[in-house]
PDB file of C-alpha atoms in Angstrom:
ATOM      1  CA  MET A 166      97.544  88.039  45.305  1.00  0.00           C
ATOM      2  CA  PRO A 167      99.710  86.489  42.561  1.00  0.00           C
ATOM      3  CA  SER A 168     101.629  88.542  40.023  1.00  0.00           C
ATOM      4  CA  VAL A 169     100.241  88.773  36.499  1.00  0.00           C
ATOM      5  CA  VAL A 170     102.232  88.281  33.307  1.00  0.00           C
ATOM      6  CA  LYS A 171     101.371  90.001  30.057  1.00  0.00           C
ATOM      7  CA  ILE A 172     102.978  88.768  26.851  1.00  0.00           C
ATOM      8  CA  ASN A 173     102.488  90.898  23.777  1.00  0.00           C
ATOM      9  CA  VAL A 174     103.077  88.710  20.706  1.00  0.00           C
ATOM     10  CA  LEU A 175     104.312  90.906  17.860  1.00  0.00           C
ATOM     11  CA  THR A 176     104.539  89.647  14.300  1.00  0.00           C
ATOM     12  CA  VAL A 177     107.616  91.361  12.869  1.00  0.00           C
ATOM     13  CA  PRO A 178     108.809  90.888   9.282  1.00  0.00           C
ATOM     14  CA  LYS A 179     112.527  90.119   9.041  1.00  0.00           C
ATOM     15  CA  GLU A 180     113.301  93.495   7.464  1.00  0.00           C
ATOM     16  CA  GLN A 181     111.692  95.291  10.437  1.00  0.00           C
ATOM     17  CA  ARG A 182     113.476  93.421  13.267  1.00  0.00           C
ATOM     18  CA  GLU A 183     116.247  95.983  13.660  1.00  0.00           C
ATOM     19  CA  VAL A 184     113.680  98.812  13.678  1.00  0.00           C
ATOM     20  CA  LEU A 185     111.635  97.134  16.414  1.00  0.00           C
ATOM     21  CA  GLU A 186     114.673  96.392  18.579  1.00  0.00           C
ATOM     22  CA  GLN A 187     115.969  99.945  18.172  1.00  0.00           C
ATOM     23  CA  ARG A 188     112.605 101.392  19.186  1.00  0.00           C
ATOM     24  CA  PHE A 189     112.563  99.274  22.332  1.00  0.00           C
ATOM     25  CA  SER A 190     116.174 100.119  23.198  1.00  0.00           C
ATOM     26  CA  SER A 191     115.539 103.854  22.817  1.00  0.00           C
ATOM     27  CA  ARG A 192     112.155 103.827  24.573  1.00  0.00           C
ATOM     28  CA  ALA A 193     111.602 106.367  27.301  1.00  0.00           C
ATOM     29  CA  GLY A 194     111.784 103.687  30.006  1.00  0.00           C
ATOM     30  CA  LEU A 195     108.592 104.838  31.669  1.00  0.00           C
ATOM     31  CA  VAL A 196     107.430 101.321  32.430  1.00  0.00           C
ATOM     32  CA  GLU A 197     110.291 100.722  34.867  1.00  0.00           C
ATOM     33  CA  SER A 198     109.052 103.479  37.176  1.00  0.00           C
ATOM     34  CA  GLN A 199     105.398 102.428  37.137  1.00  0.00           C
ATOM     35  CA  ASP A 200     103.804 101.358  40.393  1.00  0.00           C
ATOM     36  CA  GLY A 201     103.360  97.599  40.373  1.00  0.00           C
ATOM     37  CA  PHE A 202     105.821  96.913  37.540  1.00  0.00           C
ATOM     38  CA  GLU A 203     108.057  93.902  38.255  1.00  0.00           C
ATOM     39  CA  TRP A 204     109.866  92.787  35.075  1.00  0.00           C
ATOM     40  CA  PHE A 205     110.344  93.351  31.322  1.00  0.00           C
ATOM     41  CA  GLU A 206     111.977  91.275  28.576  1.00  0.00           C
ATOM     42  CA  LEU A 207     111.966  91.598  24.789  1.00  0.00           C
ATOM     43  CA  LEU A 208     112.425  88.118  23.307  1.00  0.00           C
ATOM     44  CA  ARG A 209     113.769  87.782  19.743  1.00  0.00           C
ATOM     45  CA  PRO A 210     112.765  84.694  17.733  1.00  0.00           C
ATOM     46  CA  VAL A 211     115.639  82.350  16.931  1.00  0.00           C
ATOM     47  CA  GLU A 212     114.066  80.102  14.318  1.00  0.00           C
ATOM     48  CA  GLY A 213     110.732  78.976  12.951  1.00  0.00           C
ATOM     49  CA  THR A 214     108.722  82.128  13.633  1.00  0.00           C
ATOM     50  CA  ASP A 215     108.602  85.857  12.991  1.00  0.00           C
ATOM     51  CA  GLN A 216     107.007  86.630  16.359  1.00  0.00           C
ATOM     52  CA  TYR A 217     108.721  88.623  19.088  1.00  0.00           C
ATOM     53  CA  LEU A 218     107.468  88.302  22.656  1.00  0.00           C
ATOM     54  CA  VAL A 219     107.281  91.344  24.918  1.00  0.00           C
ATOM     55  CA  TYR A 220     107.150  89.952  28.459  1.00  0.00           C
ATOM     56  CA  THR A 221     106.075  92.114  31.389  1.00  0.00           C
ATOM     57  CA  ARG A 222     105.199  91.066  34.928  1.00  0.00           C
ATOM     58  CA  TRP A 223     103.007  93.148  37.205  1.00  0.00           C
ATOM     59  CA  ARG A 224     102.011  93.028  40.865  1.00  0.00           C
ATOM     60  CA  SER A 225      98.315  93.039  39.866  1.00  0.00           C
ATOM     61  CA  GLU A 226      95.922  93.335  36.937  1.00  0.00           C
ATOM     62  CA  GLU A 227      94.936  96.745  38.276  1.00  0.00           C
ATOM     63  CA  ASP A 228      98.564  97.974  38.073  1.00  0.00           C
ATOM     64  CA  PHE A 229      98.824  96.760  34.475  1.00  0.00           C
ATOM     65  CA  GLN A 230      95.524  98.399  33.495  1.00  0.00           C
ATOM     66  CA  ARG A 231      96.558 101.681  35.122  1.00  0.00           C
ATOM     67  CA  TRP A 232      99.752 101.664  33.014  1.00  0.00           C
ATOM     68  CA  MET A 233      97.877 100.646  29.833  1.00  0.00           C
ATOM     69  CA  ASN A 234      95.332 103.442  30.242  1.00  0.00           C
ATOM     70  CA  GLY A 235      97.874 106.062  31.268  1.00  0.00           C
ATOM     71  CA  GLU A 236     101.595 106.176  30.495  1.00  0.00           C
ATOM     72  CA  MET A 237     101.568 103.450  27.825  1.00  0.00           C
ATOM     73  CA  ARG A 238      98.768 105.091  25.869  1.00  0.00           C
ATOM     74  CA  GLN A 239     100.488 108.489  26.044  1.00  0.00           C
ATOM     75  CA  ALA A 240     103.830 107.006  24.951  1.00  0.00           C
ATOM     76  CA  HIS A 241     102.291 105.399  21.854  1.00  0.00           C
ATOM     77  CA  GLN A 242     100.314 108.420  20.639  1.00  0.00           C
ATOM     78  CA  GLY A 243     101.790 110.344  17.771  1.00  0.00           C
ATOM     79  CA  GLY A 244     103.431 107.321  16.217  1.00  0.00           C
ATOM     80  CA  GLY A 245     107.073 107.521  15.386  1.00  0.00           C
ATOM     81  CA  GLY A 246     106.839 106.289  11.869  1.00  0.00           C
ATOM     82  CA  ARG A 247     105.528 103.146  10.295  1.00  0.00           C
ATOM     83  CA  PRO A 248     104.780 100.331  12.766  1.00  0.00           C
ATOM     84  CA  ALA A 249     107.528  97.684  12.877  1.00  0.00           C
ATOM     85  CA  ALA A 250     105.040  94.934  13.761  1.00  0.00           C
ATOM     86  CA  SER A 251     102.359  93.790  11.347  1.00  0.00           C
ATOM     87  CA  GLY A 252     100.191  92.274  14.078  1.00  0.00           C
ATOM     88  CA  ALA A 253      99.898  91.981  17.849  1.00  0.00           C
ATOM     89  CA  THR A 254      98.143  89.690  20.323  1.00  0.00           C
ATOM     90  CA  LEU A 255      98.105  90.074  24.100  1.00  0.00           C
ATOM     91  CA  TRP A 256      98.320  86.957  26.288  1.00  0.00           C
ATOM     92  CA  SER A 257      97.543  87.160  30.027  1.00  0.00           C
ATOM     93  CA  PHE A 258      98.642  84.803  32.800  1.00  0.00           C
ATOM     94  CA  GLU A 259      98.727  84.594  36.598  1.00  0.00           C
ATOM     95  CA  VAL A 260     101.913  83.372  38.250  1.00  0.00           C
ATOM     96  CA  VAL A 261     101.030  80.232  40.218  1.00  0.00           C
ATOM     97  CA  GLN A 262     104.548  78.887  40.771  1.00  0.00           C
ATOM     98  CA  GLN A 263     108.038  80.285  40.409  1.00  0.00           C
ATOM     99  CA  ALA A 264     111.591  79.338  41.238  1.00  0.00           C
ATOM    100  CA  ALA A 265     114.920  81.114  41.448  1.00  0.00           C
ATOM    101  CA  PRO A 266     118.465  79.746  41.513  1.00  0.00           C
ATOM    102  CA  LYS A 267     119.509  78.320  44.862  1.00  0.00           C
ATOM    103  CA  ALA A 268     122.012  80.494  46.686  1.00  0.00           C
TER     104      ALA A 268
END
């Protein structure tokens, strides 16, 4: 079964970038201990867009859904102030090929 990749596309106004990055850097870190979690990256736009990409890779769709309906939902309840992003879209992919640096 191939890994699945979830990319959350967050539209973040320039004045909210620091807020968003701070929230991610101070997050509880619960995702790293979730069964089936493989990788996380927060990608900052360099030019031409105001969209951040939140990249996560999971062993299976089921593992991702378990996290979404459990720990992630609990972590996002109660807020923490005004949202830093003004919009969000979730993209889903299956990994069909991958490569790593040659040793």
